Amino acid sequence: MTVTLHVCTTCRMGAPVPEDEPRPGARLLEALAAAGAPEGVRIVPVECLSACDHGCNIALSGPGRWSYVYRGLNPEEHVADILAGAAAYAATEDGLVPWRERPMIFRKQSLARIPPMES
């Protein structure tokens, strides 16, 4: 079953960005798309994850799974770790990746864990 990696395209990483330059969140989306989504993961842009003080931000969600919001990600440094974490998440049935199997950025930069929606 496919899971979704939501990427906030409006994140500024806490710094002003000139209007004619892409925001860091948009650069993160571009870098993730260029690297290619792991099997079972779709990458979807979103305009805001309401964690502006912490950007760049992403969220992982899937049917019947816990959802996560991760903060403080860098489009130049964290692409491989984000994709590895998304692949590990997609491989679970409930969204709970064992702690030691998570990339370090997912261990340290989790902003929220949200229970699955009841059906």
C-alpha atoms as a PDB file:
ATOM      1  CA  MET A   1       0.000   0.000   0.000  1.00  0.00           C
ATOM      2  CA  THR A   2       1.298   3.452  -0.924  1.00  0.00           C
ATOM      3  CA  VAL A   3       2.201   6.032   1.722  1.00  0.00           C
ATOM      4  CA  THR A   4       2.545   9.768   1.221  1.00  0.00           C
ATOM      5  CA  LEU A   5       5.559  11.954   1.869  1.00  0.00           C
ATOM      6  CA  HIS A   6       4.177  15.492   2.146  1.00  0.00           C
ATOM      7  CA  VAL A   7       6.753  18.245   1.549  1.00  0.00           C
ATOM      8  CA  CYS A   8       6.035  21.810   2.658  1.00  0.00           C
ATOM      9  CA  THR A   9       6.976  23.991  -0.305  1.00  0.00           C
ATOM     10  CA  THR A  10       6.535  27.277   1.576  1.00  0.00           C
ATOM     11  CA  CYS A  11       9.173  26.594   4.277  1.00  0.00           C
ATOM     12  CA  ARG A  12      11.848  29.280   4.502  1.00  0.00           C
ATOM     13  CA  MET A  13      14.159  27.605   7.069  1.00  0.00           C
ATOM     14  CA  GLY A  14      13.720  30.616   9.356  1.00  0.00           C
ATOM     15  CA  ALA A  15      15.338  33.082   6.967  1.00  0.00           C
ATOM     16  CA  PRO A  16      14.036  35.693   4.522  1.00  0.00           C
ATOM     17  CA  VAL A  17      13.988  34.524   0.915  1.00  0.00           C
ATOM     18  CA  PRO A  18      13.968  36.971  -1.993  1.00  0.00           C
ATOM     19  CA  GLU A  19      10.754  36.747  -4.030  1.00  0.00           C
ATOM     20  CA  ASP A  20      12.646  35.700  -7.175  1.00  0.00           C
ATOM     21  CA  GLU A  21      14.335  32.707  -5.482  1.00  0.00           C
ATOM     22  CA  PRO A  22      12.753  29.329  -4.675  1.00  0.00           C
ATOM     23  CA  ARG A  23      12.080  28.756  -1.010  1.00  0.00           C
ATOM     24  CA  PRO A  24      14.074  26.036   0.754  1.00  0.00           C
ATOM     25  CA  GLY A  25      10.935  23.880   0.996  1.00  0.00           C
ATOM     26  CA  ALA A  26      10.478  24.018  -2.776  1.00  0.00           C
ATOM     27  CA  ARG A  27      14.161  23.131  -3.203  1.00  0.00           C
ATOM     28  CA  LEU A  28      13.663  20.161  -0.871  1.00  0.00           C
ATOM     29  CA  LEU A  29      10.713  18.953  -2.935  1.00  0.00           C
ATOM     30  CA  GLU A  30      12.746  19.311  -6.128  1.00  0.00           C
ATOM     31  CA  ALA A  31      15.702  17.396  -4.650  1.00  0.00           C
ATOM     32  CA  LEU A  32      13.477  14.574  -3.380  1.00  0.00           C
ATOM     33  CA  ALA A  33      11.688  14.288  -6.727  1.00  0.00           C
ATOM     34  CA  ALA A  34      15.009  14.267  -8.600  1.00  0.00           C
ATOM     35  CA  ALA A  35      16.323  11.479  -6.354  1.00  0.00           C
ATOM     36  CA  GLY A  36      13.159   9.461  -6.913  1.00  0.00           C
ATOM     37  CA  ALA A  37      10.578   8.144  -4.506  1.00  0.00           C
ATOM     38  CA  PRO A  38      11.186   4.720  -2.968  1.00  0.00           C
ATOM     39  CA  GLU A  39       8.808   1.927  -3.848  1.00  0.00           C
ATOM     40  CA  GLY A  40       5.453   2.414  -2.145  1.00  0.00           C
ATOM     41  CA  VAL A  41       6.008   6.140  -1.527  1.00  0.00           C
ATOM     42  CA  ARG A  42       4.511   9.071  -3.373  1.00  0.00           C
ATOM     43  CA  ILE A  43       5.906  12.563  -2.906  1.00  0.00           C
ATOM     44  CA  VAL A  44       3.279  15.305  -2.690  1.00  0.00           C
ATOM     45  CA  PRO A  45       3.803  19.056  -2.300  1.00  0.00           C
ATOM     46  CA  VAL A  46       1.763  20.926   0.310  1.00  0.00           C
ATOM     47  CA  GLU A  47       1.660  24.658   0.905  1.00  0.00           C
ATOM     48  CA  CYS A  48       1.998  24.662   4.687  1.00  0.00           C
ATOM     49  CA  LEU A  49       2.404  22.217   7.555  1.00  0.00           C
ATOM     50  CA  SER A  50       2.016  24.978  10.183  1.00  0.00           C
ATOM     51  CA  ALA A  51       5.471  24.422  11.627  1.00  0.00           C
ATOM     52  CA  CYS A  52       7.015  27.546  10.127  1.00  0.00           C
ATOM     53  CA  ASP A  53       9.484  28.161  12.955  1.00  0.00           C
ATOM     54  CA  HIS A  54      11.017  24.732  12.336  1.00  0.00           C
ATOM     55  CA  GLY A  55      11.258  24.404   8.503  1.00  0.00           C
ATOM     56  CA  CYS A  56      11.960  22.673   6.257  1.00  0.00           C
ATOM     57  CA  ASN A  57       9.169  20.313   7.237  1.00  0.00           C
ATOM     58  CA  ILE A  58       7.788  17.055   5.904  1.00  0.00           C
ATOM     59  CA  ALA A  59       5.045  14.678   6.975  1.00  0.00           C
ATOM     60  CA  LEU A  60       4.570  10.958   6.429  1.00  0.00           C
ATOM     61  CA  SER A  61       1.127   9.391   6.399  1.00  0.00           C
ATOM     62  CA  GLY A  62      -0.638   6.300   5.191  1.00  0.00           C
ATOM     63  CA  PRO A  63      -3.916   4.437   5.651  1.00  0.00           C
ATOM     64  CA  GLY A  64      -4.117   2.808   9.090  1.00  0.00           C
ATOM     65  CA  ARG A  65      -0.682   4.142  10.059  1.00  0.00           C
ATOM     66  CA  TRP A  66       0.637   6.604  12.592  1.00  0.00           C
ATOM     67  CA  SER A  67       1.568   9.869  10.880  1.00  0.00           C
ATOM     68  CA  TYR A  68       4.711  11.889  11.594  1.00  0.00           C
ATOM     69  CA  VAL A  69       5.822  15.486  11.087  1.00  0.00           C
ATOM     70  CA  TYR A  70       9.574  16.085  10.868  1.00  0.00           C
ATOM     71  CA  ARG A  71      11.232  19.483  11.148  1.00  0.00           C
ATOM     72  CA  GLY A  72      14.512  21.234  10.500  1.00  0.00           C
ATOM     73  CA  LEU A  73      15.380  19.367   7.324  1.00  0.00           C
ATOM     74  CA  ASN A  74      17.899  20.682   4.838  1.00  0.00           C
ATOM     75  CA  PRO A  75      17.489  20.273   1.063  1.00  0.00           C
ATOM     76  CA  GLU A  76      21.259  19.998   0.602  1.00  0.00           C
ATOM     77  CA  GLU A  77      21.964  17.499   3.397  1.00  0.00           C
ATOM     78  CA  HIS A  78      18.980  15.301   4.240  1.00  0.00           C
ATOM     79  CA  VAL A  79      17.500  13.982   0.973  1.00  0.00           C
ATOM     80  CA  ALA A  80      18.975  10.463   1.220  1.00  0.00           C
ATOM     81  CA  ASP A  81      17.961  10.128   4.896  1.00  0.00           C
ATOM     82  CA  ILE A  82      14.427  11.368   4.195  1.00  0.00           C
ATOM     83  CA  LEU A  83      13.986   8.838   1.397  1.00  0.00           C
ATOM     84  CA  ALA A  84      15.445   6.029   3.538  1.00  0.00           C
ATOM     85  CA  GLY A  85      13.075   6.956   6.381  1.00  0.00           C
ATOM     86  CA  ALA A  86      10.113   7.088   3.996  1.00  0.00           C
ATOM     87  CA  ALA A  87      11.009   3.637   2.628  1.00  0.00           C
ATOM     88  CA  ALA A  88      11.221   2.213   6.168  1.00  0.00           C
ATOM     89  CA  TYR A  89       7.866   3.817   6.994  1.00  0.00           C
ATOM     90  CA  ALA A  90       6.280   2.344   3.846  1.00  0.00           C
ATOM     91  CA  ALA A  91       7.534  -1.112   4.830  1.00  0.00           C
ATOM     92  CA  THR A  92       5.511  -1.077   8.076  1.00  0.00           C
ATOM     93  CA  GLU A  93       1.860  -1.920   8.523  1.00  0.00           C
ATOM     94  CA  ASP A  94       1.255   0.633  11.283  1.00  0.00           C
ATOM     95  CA  GLY A  95       3.828   3.360  10.565  1.00  0.00           C
ATOM     96  CA  LEU A  96       5.914   2.496  13.628  1.00  0.00           C
ATOM     97  CA  VAL A  97       9.507   2.026  12.484  1.00  0.00           C
ATOM     98  CA  PRO A  98      11.696   0.631  15.294  1.00  0.00           C
ATOM     99  CA  TRP A  99      13.806   3.413  16.839  1.00  0.00           C
ATOM    100  CA  ARG A 100      17.200   2.011  15.810  1.00  0.00           C
ATOM    101  CA  GLU A 101      16.029   1.477  12.218  1.00  0.00           C
ATOM    102  CA  ARG A 102      15.118   5.145  11.742  1.00  0.00           C
ATOM    103  CA  PRO A 103      17.584   7.560  10.131  1.00  0.00           C
ATOM    104  CA  MET A 104      19.155   9.819  12.758  1.00  0.00           C
ATOM    105  CA  ILE A 105      17.241  12.862  11.489  1.00  0.00           C
ATOM    106  CA  PHE A 106      13.964  11.003  12.087  1.00  0.00           C
ATOM    107  CA  ARG A 107      15.046  10.121  15.632  1.00  0.00           C
ATOM    108  CA  LYS A 108      16.024  13.676  16.550  1.00  0.00           C
ATOM    109  CA  GLN A 109      13.795  15.903  14.433  1.00  0.00           C
ATOM    110  CA  SER A 110      10.316  14.534  14.979  1.00  0.00           C
ATOM    111  CA  LEU A 111       7.860  17.333  15.703  1.00  0.00           C
ATOM    112  CA  ALA A 112       4.672  15.286  16.035  1.00  0.00           C
ATOM    113  CA  ARG A 113       3.338  11.733  15.960  1.00  0.00           C
ATOM    114  CA  ILE A 114      -0.366  11.498  15.155  1.00  0.00           C
ATOM    115  CA  PRO A 115      -2.501   8.386  15.749  1.00  0.00           C
ATOM    116  CA  PRO A 116      -4.143   6.649  12.804  1.00  0.00           C
ATOM    117  CA  MET A 117      -7.650   7.766  11.915  1.00  0.00           C
ATOM    118  CA  GLU A 118     -10.332   5.344  12.995  1.00  0.00           C
ATOM    119  CA  SER A 119     -12.355   3.801  10.209  1.00  0.00           C
END
